CSV table of C-alpha atoms and ligand atoms in Angstrom, one decimal:
chain,number,residue,atom,x,y,z
A,1,MET,CA,5.6,15.3,24.1
A,2,GLY,CA,4.9,14.7,27.9
A,3,TYR,CA,6.4,12.2,30.3
A,4,SER,CA,4.9,10.6,33.4
A,5,LYS,CA,4.9,13.3,36.1
A,6,LYS,CA,5.1,10.7,38.6
A,7,ALA,CA,8.5,9.3,36.9
A,8,GLU,CA,9.9,13.0,36.3
A,9,ASN,CA,9.2,13.5,40.2
A,10,ILE,CA,11.5,10.8,41.4
A,11,THR,CA,15.3,11.1,42.3
A,12,PRO,CA,17.5,8.5,41.0
A,13,SER,CA,19.3,6.6,43.9
A,14,ILE,CA,22.0,8.5,45.1
A,15,THR,CA,23.8,5.7,46.8
A,16,LEU,CA,23.7,3.6,43.6
A,17,GLY,CA,24.7,6.8,41.6
A,18,ILE,CA,27.9,7.4,43.8
A,19,THR,CA,28.9,3.7,43.6
A,20,THR,CA,28.6,3.9,39.5
A,21,LYS,CA,30.7,7.1,39.5
A,22,ALA,CA,33.5,5.6,41.9
A,23,LYS,CA,33.4,2.5,39.6
A,24,GLU,CA,34.0,4.2,36.4
A,25,LEU,CA,36.8,6.2,37.8
A,26,SER,CA,38.3,3.0,39.0
A,27,ASP,CA,37.8,1.1,35.6
A,28,ALA,CA,39.5,4.2,34.2
A,29,GLY,CA,42.6,3.6,36.3
A,30,VAL,CA,42.2,6.1,39.0
A,31,ASP,CA,43.0,4.9,42.5
A,32,VAL,CA,39.8,5.8,44.2
A,33,VAL,CA,38.4,4.7,47.4
A,34,SER,CA,34.9,4.1,47.9
A,35,PHE,CA,32.9,4.3,50.9
A,36,GLY,CA,30.0,4.8,49.0
A,37,VAL,CA,27.7,1.7,48.5
A,38,GLY,CA,26.3,-0.3,51.3
A,39,GLU,CA,27.0,-4.2,50.4
A,40,PRO,CA,29.4,-6.5,52.3
A,41,ASP,CA,32.7,-7.0,50.7
A,42,PHE,CA,32.6,-10.7,51.6
A,43,ASN,CA,32.1,-13.0,48.9
A,44,THR,CA,28.7,-15.2,49.6
A,45,PRO,CA,29.5,-18.2,51.6
A,46,LYS,CA,30.6,-21.3,49.6
A,47,HIS,CA,27.6,-23.7,50.6
A,48,ILE,CA,25.1,-21.1,49.4
A,49,ILE,CA,26.8,-20.6,45.8
A,50,GLU,CA,27.0,-24.8,45.7
A,51,ALA,CA,23.2,-24.8,46.4
A,52,ALA,CA,22.4,-22.6,43.4
A,53,ILE,CA,24.9,-24.5,41.2
A,54,LYS,CA,22.9,-27.8,42.1
A,55,ALA,CA,19.7,-25.9,41.3
A,56,MET,CA,20.6,-25.1,38.2
A,57,GLU,CA,22.2,-28.5,37.3
A,58,GLU,CA,18.8,-30.1,38.5
A,59,GLY,CA,17.0,-27.7,36.2
A,60,LYS,CA,15.5,-25.5,38.8
A,61,THR,CA,15.5,-22.7,36.3
A,62,LYS,CA,11.5,-22.4,35.4
A,63,TYR,CA,9.1,-20.1,36.7
A,64,THR,CA,7.9,-20.7,40.4
A,65,PRO,CA,4.8,-19.7,42.3
A,66,THR,CA,5.0,-15.7,42.4
A,67,PRO,CA,5.2,-15.3,46.3
A,68,GLY,CA,8.2,-18.1,46.1
A,69,ILE,CA,8.7,-21.8,46.2
A,70,LEU,CA,7.3,-23.2,49.5
A,71,GLU,CA,10.3,-24.9,50.7
A,72,LEU,CA,11.7,-21.0,51.1
A,73,ARG,CA,8.6,-19.6,52.5
A,74,LYS,CA,8.9,-22.4,55.0
A,75,ALA,CA,12.5,-21.6,55.7
A,76,ILE,CA,11.5,-18.2,56.3
A,77,CYS,CA,8.5,-19.0,58.4
A,78,ASN,CA,11.2,-21.1,60.5
A,79,LYS,CA,13.7,-18.1,60.6
A,80,PHE,CA,11.0,-15.7,62.0
A,81,LYS,CA,10.0,-18.2,64.7
A,82,VAL,CA,13.7,-18.7,65.6
A,83,ASP,CA,14.9,-15.2,65.5
A,84,ASN,CA,12.0,-13.2,66.3
A,85,ASP,CA,9.4,-15.3,68.0
A,86,LEU,CA,7.0,-14.8,65.2
A,87,SER,CA,4.6,-17.2,63.6
A,88,TYR,CA,3.6,-17.1,60.5
A,89,THR,CA,2.3,-19.5,57.9
A,90,PRO,CA,3.8,-19.7,54.3
A,91,GLU,CA,0.8,-18.0,52.8
A,92,GLN,CA,1.8,-14.9,54.9
A,93,ILE,CA,5.1,-14.9,53.0
A,94,VAL,CA,6.1,-13.2,49.7
A,95,VAL,CA,9.5,-13.5,48.4
A,96,SER,CA,10.6,-10.6,46.0
A,97,THR,CA,13.6,-9.3,44.1
A,98,GLY,CA,15.4,-7.8,46.9
A,99,ALA,CA,13.9,-6.3,49.9
A,100,LYS,CA,13.4,-3.1,47.6
A,101,GLN,CA,10.7,-4.7,45.6
A,102,CYS,CA,9.0,-6.0,48.9
A,103,LEU,CA,8.8,-2.2,50.1
A,104,ALA,CA,7.4,-1.2,46.7
A,105,ASN,CA,5.0,-4.0,46.8
A,106,ALA,CA,3.9,-3.0,50.4
A,107,PHE,CA,3.5,0.7,49.7
A,108,MET,CA,1.7,-0.3,46.3
A,109,ALA,CA,-0.8,-2.7,48.6
A,110,ILE,CA,-1.6,-0.2,51.3
A,111,LEU,CA,-1.4,3.2,49.9
A,112,ASN,CA,-4.3,5.4,48.0
A,113,PRO,CA,-3.4,8.7,46.6
A,114,GLY,CA,-2.9,11.4,49.4
A,115,ASP,CA,-2.0,8.8,52.2
A,116,GLU,CA,0.9,10.0,54.1
A,117,VAL,CA,3.5,7.9,55.5
A,118,LEU,CA,5.7,9.1,58.6
A,119,VAL,CA,9.4,8.5,57.4
A,120,SER,CA,12.2,9.5,60.2
A,121,SER,CA,15.0,11.4,58.6
A,122,PRO,CA,18.0,10.8,58.2
A,123,TYR,CA,16.0,8.0,56.2
A,124,TRP,CA,17.3,5.5,53.5
A,125,VAL,CA,17.1,7.2,50.2
A,126,SER,CA,14.4,4.6,48.3
A,127,TYR,CA,11.6,5.4,51.0
A,128,PRO,CA,10.4,8.8,50.2
A,129,GLU,CA,10.5,7.7,46.3
A,130,LEU,CA,9.0,4.5,46.7
A,131,ILE,CA,6.1,6.0,48.6
A,132,LYS,CA,5.9,8.8,45.7
A,133,LEU,CA,5.7,6.0,43.4
A,134,ALA,CA,2.7,4.4,45.1
A,135,ASP,CA,0.9,7.8,45.0
A,136,GLY,CA,1.6,8.3,48.6
A,137,ILE,CA,3.0,11.3,50.4
A,138,PRO,CA,6.3,10.7,52.6
A,139,VAL,CA,6.1,13.0,55.6
A,140,ILE,CA,9.6,13.5,57.0
A,141,VAL,CA,9.9,13.7,60.7
A,142,GLU,CA,13.3,15.1,61.4
A,143,THR,CA,15.1,13.7,64.3
A,144,ASP,CA,18.2,14.8,66.1
A,145,ARG,CA,20.7,14.2,69.0
A,146,GLU,CA,18.2,14.6,71.2
A,147,SER,CA,15.9,12.0,70.1
A,148,ASN,CA,18.8,9.8,69.5
A,149,TYR,CA,17.7,9.8,65.7
A,150,LYS,CA,14.7,7.8,66.4
A,151,PHE,CA,10.8,8.4,66.5
A,152,ASN,CA,9.5,9.1,69.9
A,153,LEU,CA,5.8,10.0,71.1
A,154,GLU,CA,6.4,13.8,70.9
A,155,LEU,CA,7.7,13.7,67.3
A,156,LEU,CA,4.8,11.2,66.0
A,157,ASP,CA,2.3,13.3,67.8
A,158,LYS,CA,3.4,16.5,66.0
A,159,TYR,CA,3.5,14.8,62.6
A,160,VAL,CA,0.6,12.6,62.4
A,161,THR,CA,-2.7,13.7,60.6
A,162,ASN,CA,-6.0,12.3,59.6
A,163,LYS,CA,-4.4,11.1,56.5
A,164,THR,CA,-1.5,9.2,58.1
A,165,LYS,CA,-1.7,5.6,56.8
A,166,ALA,CA,1.8,4.1,57.9
A,167,ILE,CA,4.9,4.5,59.6
A,168,ILE,CA,8.2,3.1,58.7
A,169,ILE,CA,10.6,1.6,61.4
A,170,ASN,CA,14.2,0.8,59.9
A,171,SER,CA,16.2,-0.8,62.7
A,172,PRO,CA,19.2,-1.0,62.7
A,173,ASN,CA,18.8,2.1,60.6
A,174,ASN,CA,20.5,2.9,57.2
A,175,PRO,CA,22.0,5.4,57.4
A,176,THR,CA,22.3,6.1,61.2
A,177,GLY,CA,23.0,2.7,62.6
A,178,THR,CA,20.6,3.3,65.5
A,179,VAL,CA,18.7,0.4,66.9
A,180,TYR,CA,15.2,0.7,68.8
A,181,SER,CA,15.1,-0.9,72.3
A,182,LYS,CA,12.1,-2.8,73.1
A,183,LYS,CA,10.5,-0.2,75.4
A,184,GLU,CA,11.0,2.5,72.2
A,185,LEU,CA,9.0,-0.1,70.1
A,186,GLU,CA,6.5,-0.5,72.7
A,187,VAL,CA,5.8,3.2,72.5
A,188,ILE,CA,5.3,3.1,68.5
A,189,ALA,CA,3.3,0.2,68.5
A,190,LYS,CA,1.0,1.7,70.9
A,191,PHE,CA,0.8,4.8,69.1
A,192,ALA,CA,0.3,2.9,65.9
A,193,GLU,CA,-2.7,1.0,67.7
A,194,ASP,CA,-4.3,4.2,68.8
A,195,LYS,CA,-4.1,5.7,65.4
A,196,GLY,CA,-4.9,2.6,63.6
A,197,LEU,CA,-1.6,2.7,61.5
A,198,ILE,CA,0.0,0.2,59.5
A,199,ILE,CA,3.7,-0.4,60.4
A,200,ILE,CA,6.5,-1.2,57.9
A,201,SER,CA,9.2,-2.6,59.7
A,202,ASP,CA,12.4,-2.7,57.6
A,203,GLU,CA,14.8,-5.5,59.3
A,204,ILE,CA,17.4,-5.7,56.6
A,205,TYR,CA,20.2,-5.2,58.8
A,206,GLU,CA,18.9,-7.2,61.7
A,207,LYS,CA,21.9,-9.5,61.9
A,208,LEU,CA,24.4,-6.5,61.7
A,209,ILE,CA,24.4,-5.4,65.3
A,210,TYR,CA,27.3,-4.4,67.6
A,211,GLY,CA,27.7,-4.4,71.5
A,212,LYS,CA,25.1,-5.0,73.8
A,213,GLU,CA,22.1,-4.0,71.6
A,214,LYS,CA,19.6,-6.6,70.5
A,215,HIS,CA,17.3,-6.8,67.6
A,216,VAL,CA,13.8,-6.7,68.5
A,217,SER,CA,11.0,-7.0,65.7
A,218,ILE,CA,8.0,-4.4,66.4
A,219,ALA,CA,5.7,-7.3,65.0
A,220,SER,CA,6.5,-9.2,68.3
A,221,ILE,CA,5.6,-6.5,70.7
A,222,SER,CA,2.0,-7.4,70.9
A,223,GLU,CA,-0.7,-9.6,69.1
A,224,ASP,CA,-2.1,-6.0,67.6
A,225,SER,CA,1.4,-5.1,66.4
A,226,TYR,CA,1.8,-8.6,64.9
A,227,LYS,CA,-1.3,-7.9,63.0
A,228,ARG,CA,-0.5,-4.3,61.8
A,229,THR,CA,3.1,-5.0,60.7
A,230,ILE,CA,4.6,-5.7,57.6
A,231,VAL,CA,8.2,-6.9,58.0
A,232,ILE,CA,10.5,-6.6,55.6
A,233,ASN,CA,13.8,-8.5,55.4
A,234,GLY,CA,16.3,-10.0,52.9
A,235,LEU,CA,19.5,-11.6,52.0
A,236,SER,CA,21.4,-9.2,50.6
A,237,LYS,CA,23.3,-7.8,53.9
A,238,ALA,CA,23.0,-10.9,56.4
A,239,TYR,CA,24.3,-13.3,53.7
A,240,ALA,CA,26.5,-11.0,51.5
A,241,MET,CA,24.0,-11.7,48.7
A,242,THR,CA,23.4,-8.2,47.4
A,243,GLY,CA,23.8,-9.2,43.5
A,244,TRP,CA,21.5,-12.3,44.0
A,245,ARG,CA,18.5,-10.2,44.7
A,246,LEU,CA,16.4,-11.8,47.3
A,247,GLY,CA,13.8,-9.9,49.7
A,248,TYR,CA,10.8,-11.3,51.8
A,249,VAL,CA,8.0,-10.1,53.4
A,250,ALA,CA,5.7,-11.5,56.2
A,251,ALA,CA,2.3,-9.6,56.7
A,252,ASP,CA,-1.5,-10.3,57.3
A,253,LYS,CA,-2.6,-12.7,54.8
A,254,LYS,CA,-4.8,-10.0,53.0
A,255,ILE,CA,-2.0,-7.6,52.4
A,256,SER,CA,0.4,-10.6,51.2
A,257,LYS,CA,-2.2,-11.6,48.7
A,258,LEU,CA,-2.3,-8.2,47.4
A,259,MET,CA,1.4,-8.0,47.2
A,260,ALA,CA,1.6,-11.3,45.4
A,261,SER,CA,-1.1,-10.2,42.9
A,262,ILE,CA,1.0,-6.7,42.4
A,263,GLN,CA,4.3,-8.8,41.8
A,264,SER,CA,2.4,-11.3,39.5
A,265,HIS,CA,2.2,-8.6,37.0
A,266,ILE,CA,5.3,-6.9,37.6
A,267,SER,CA,8.1,-9.3,37.7
A,268,SER,CA,6.6,-12.8,38.9
A,269,ASN,CA,8.9,-14.9,41.0
A,270,ALA,CA,12.1,-13.9,42.2
A,271,ASN,CA,14.9,-15.7,40.6
A,272,SER,CA,14.4,-19.4,41.0
A,273,ILE,CA,18.0,-20.4,41.4
A,274,THR,CA,18.5,-17.3,44.1
A,275,GLN,CA,15.7,-19.0,45.8
A,276,TYR,CA,17.0,-22.5,46.0
A,277,ALA,CA,20.2,-20.8,47.3
A,278,ALA,CA,18.3,-18.8,49.8
A,279,VAL,CA,16.9,-22.0,51.4
A,280,ALA,CA,20.5,-23.1,52.0
A,281,ALA,CA,21.3,-19.7,53.4
A,282,LEU,CA,18.5,-19.7,55.8
A,283,ASN,CA,18.9,-23.3,56.8
A,284,GLY,CA,22.6,-23.7,56.8
A,285,PRO,CA,25.4,-22.9,59.2
A,286,GLU,CA,25.9,-19.0,60.4
A,287,ASP,CA,29.7,-19.1,60.9
A,288,ASP,CA,30.3,-17.1,57.9
A,289,GLN,CA,27.8,-14.6,59.0
A,290,LYS,CA,29.2,-14.5,62.7
A,291,ASN,CA,32.9,-13.8,61.3
A,292,MET,CA,31.3,-11.1,59.0
A,293,VAL,CA,29.9,-9.3,61.8
A,294,LEU,CA,32.9,-9.5,64.0
A,295,GLU,CA,35.0,-8.1,61.1
A,296,PHE,CA,32.5,-5.1,60.7
A,297,GLU,CA,32.7,-4.5,64.5
A,298,LYS,CA,36.5,-4.2,64.2
A,299,ARG,CA,36.1,-1.8,61.4
A,300,ARG,CA,33.4,0.4,62.9
A,301,ASN,CA,35.5,0.8,66.1
A,302,TYR,CA,38.7,1.8,64.1
A,303,MET,CA,36.5,4.3,61.9
A,304,LEU,CA,35.1,5.8,65.2
A,305,GLU,CA,38.4,6.1,66.7
A,306,ARG,CA,40.0,7.7,63.7
A,307,ILE,CA,36.7,10.2,63.2
A,308,SER,CA,36.8,11.2,67.1
A,309,LYS,CA,40.5,12.7,66.4
A,310,MET,CA,39.7,14.5,63.3
A,311,LYS,CA,39.4,18.4,63.9
A,312,ASP,CA,35.9,19.8,63.4
A,313,ILE,CA,34.4,16.3,62.6
A,314,SER,CA,31.8,14.6,64.7
A,315,CYS,CA,29.5,11.5,64.1
A,316,ILE,CA,26.6,9.5,64.9
A,317,GLU,CA,27.8,6.5,66.8
A,318,PRO,CA,26.5,3.2,65.2
A,319,SER,CA,25.2,0.3,67.1
A,320,GLY,CA,24.2,-1.6,63.8
A,321,ALA,CA,24.3,-1.7,60.1
A,322,PHE,CA,27.6,-0.7,58.4
A,323,TYR,CA,27.5,2.9,58.0
A,324,VAL,CA,29.0,6.2,59.9
A,325,MET,CA,27.2,9.5,59.2
A,326,MET,CA,30.0,11.8,59.8
A,327,ASN,CA,28.9,15.7,60.5
A,328,ILE,CA,30.7,18.0,58.2
A,329,GLU,CA,28.5,21.2,59.2
A,330,LYS,CA,31.5,23.0,60.5
A,331,PHE,CA,33.1,23.1,57.0
A,332,PHE,CA,30.3,25.2,55.6
A,333,GLY,CA,31.0,28.4,54.3
A,334,ARG,CA,34.6,27.4,54.1
A,335,SER,CA,36.7,26.9,50.9
A,336,ILE,CA,39.2,24.5,49.2
A,337,ASN,CA,41.3,25.7,46.3
A,338,GLY,CA,38.8,28.7,46.1
A,339,LYS,CA,35.6,26.3,46.0
A,340,VAL,CA,33.2,27.3,49.0
A,341,ILE,CA,31.4,24.4,50.6
A,342,ASN,CA,27.8,25.1,51.1
A,343,GLY,CA,26.5,21.6,51.6
A,344,SER,CA,26.9,17.8,51.9
A,345,VAL,CA,27.0,17.5,47.8
A,346,GLU,CA,29.7,20.1,47.4
A,347,PHE,CA,31.6,18.5,50.1
A,348,SER,CA,31.5,15.0,48.6
A,349,ASP,CA,32.2,16.3,44.9
A,350,LEU,CA,35.3,18.1,46.1
A,351,LEU,CA,36.3,15.1,48.3
A,352,LEU,CA,35.9,13.1,45.2
A,353,ASP,CA,37.8,15.4,42.8
A,354,GLN,CA,40.7,16.3,45.2
A,355,GLU,CA,41.5,13.1,47.3
A,356,LYS,CA,39.7,10.5,45.1
A,357,VAL,CA,37.5,9.3,48.1
A,358,ALA,CA,33.6,8.6,47.3
A,359,VAL,CA,31.2,9.3,50.3
A,360,VAL,CA,27.5,9.6,50.0
A,361,PRO,CA,26.2,13.2,50.8
A,362,GLY,CA,23.8,13.4,53.7
A,363,ALA,CA,21.2,15.2,51.3
A,364,GLY,CA,20.2,12.1,50.0
A,365,PHE,CA,19.2,10.9,53.3
A,366,GLY,CA,17.2,14.1,54.1
A,367,ALA,CA,20.5,15.3,56.5
A,368,ASP,CA,22.8,18.0,54.5
A,369,SER,CA,25.0,18.2,57.5
A,370,TYR,CA,26.2,14.6,57.0
A,371,VAL,CA,28.3,12.4,54.7
A,372,ARG,CA,27.6,8.6,54.8
A,373,LEU,CA,30.9,6.2,54.9
A,374,SER,CA,30.3,2.7,54.5
A,375,TYR,CA,32.7,0.4,56.4
A,376,ALA,CA,31.6,-2.6,54.3
A,377,THR,CA,35.1,-2.4,52.5
A,378,SER,CA,38.6,-3.7,53.7
A,379,MET,CA,40.4,-2.2,56.8
A,380,ASP,CA,43.3,-1.4,54.4
A,381,ILE,CA,40.8,0.6,52.0
A,382,ILE,CA,39.3,2.1,55.4
A,383,LYS,CA,42.6,3.5,56.8
A,384,LYS,CA,43.6,5.0,53.3
A,385,GLY,CA,40.3,6.5,52.7
A,386,LEU,CA,40.4,8.1,56.5
A,387,ASP,CA,44.1,9.3,55.7
A,388,ARG,CA,42.8,11.1,52.4
A,389,ILE,CA,39.9,12.7,54.3
A,390,GLU,CA,42.2,14.0,57.1
A,391,LYS,CA,44.3,15.2,54.2
A,392,PHE,CA,41.2,16.9,52.7
A,393,ILE,CA,40.0,18.7,55.8
A,394,GLU,CA,43.3,20.2,56.5
A,395,LYS,CA,43.1,21.8,53.2
A,396,ILE,CA,39.9,23.4,53.9
A,397,LYS,CA,40.5,26.9,54.5
A,398,LYS,CA,38.3,29.3,57.2
B,401,LIG,N1,16.5,-1.5,53.1
B,401,LIG,C1,17.3,-0.6,53.6
B,401,LIG,C2,17.3,0.2,54.8
B,401,LIG,C3,18.7,-0.9,52.8
B,401,LIG,O1,19.6,-0.4,53.2
B,401,LIG,C4,18.6,-1.5,51.6
B,401,LIG,C5,19.9,-2.0,50.8
B,401,LIG,N2,20.0,-2.0,49.7
B,401,LIG,C6,17.3,-2.4,51.2
B,401,LIG,C7,16.3,-2.0,52.2
B,401,LIG,C8,17.1,-3.1,50.1
B,401,LIG,O2,17.8,-4.1,50.0
B,401,LIG,P1,17.9,-5.3,48.8
B,401,LIG,O3,16.8,-5.0,47.9
B,401,LIG,O4,19.5,-5.4,48.5
B,401,LIG,O5,17.3,-6.4,49.4
B,402,LIG,N1,21.1,0.1,50.7
B,402,LIG,C1,22.4,0.2,50.3
B,402,LIG,C2,23.1,1.7,50.5
B,402,LIG,O1,22.1,2.4,51.1
B,402,LIG,C3,22.5,-0.2,48.9
B,402,LIG,C4,22.3,0.7,47.5
B,402,LIG,C5,20.8,0.9,47.7
B,402,LIG,O2,20.3,-0.2,47.3
B,402,LIG,O3,20.2,2.1,47.9
B,402,LIG,O4,24.0,2.1,50.1
């Protein structure tokens, strides 16, 4: 009996896998510290929950138009105008079951077999797999300290071919936390224009930015970039709504129509109750969100300070999102309890086994020299986890 080659060629999500593993251990009574999944530990703001309850009580529990209720698409257009100075009409918006589905729709709408998509590494785990599922080829562009872990013209020129169809920009980035400046985006927008590429801009961490950095959407760089960009965003991170599953996309009308058509067969509309809650989220007060960002910033600063004091460890300083990429390269070839560490997977497995701390191996992000720690967890847990990591690395022998 044969199975789909495409399905067998897909690696399950490592971020979700680690989280499940940590949860299972915790349910079994093990005192696990999880730096695994990237999801805010805050509860969804009360006014959003109340809007969902009201929607249910009012019977808003039926199918809605596939791309989403008009009220929500209008609220999304308003958000783009206010936050990003971008003008969209509701026909350009498609609401989906999480930004993940938006990305899947986008790749399916634009790719033909063999089309290449430029992805910078370290990358978020799902990009290559979603591209493969849509019959495309992910082309991994390795970035480093020198390029500030971002695309630049030199790198793009090196990897572009006549099969390149699209480029993914993820700013703020998961997992590095890097943020593109307007100037850097201008260079990429011009490159995309010259080569005729579609830009997929994943802006899900837009609201989670620290210090002086500012979020700029590449769609707002020029009239041309507006037309060629598919903007992806969602409520998971900005409003602590991961489980509600709501993402949205803004694009050229033709692409939006294709995405809605695909979705009409795969899942129909995003959850109706969530859509009404999303209207309340986008139109409502942002105080909870501001407090959440302040708290993330405190945790980020604390983590960076602690990691800077750890022997043989360095990290990429994040300006946004809620992850720290910790470089563990110096431990490769060394051992703990007779077990040699040769890569990020072994490091993570041993850390979980010995000290009960869950981190995500960088291998899943195309960056085996790193492990990713999420600081979307309480300060007490962060302290406890970092104490354990310190203890762990002290035990590693040369
Ligand atoms: N893009 C990035 C970069 C992410 O980290 C996530 C996290 N899950 C998503 C998209 C998808 O978000 P969701 O499906 O929860 O809206
Ligand atoms: N995006 C989050 C992460 O990277 C959530 C898990 C996922 O969807 O992959 O941890």
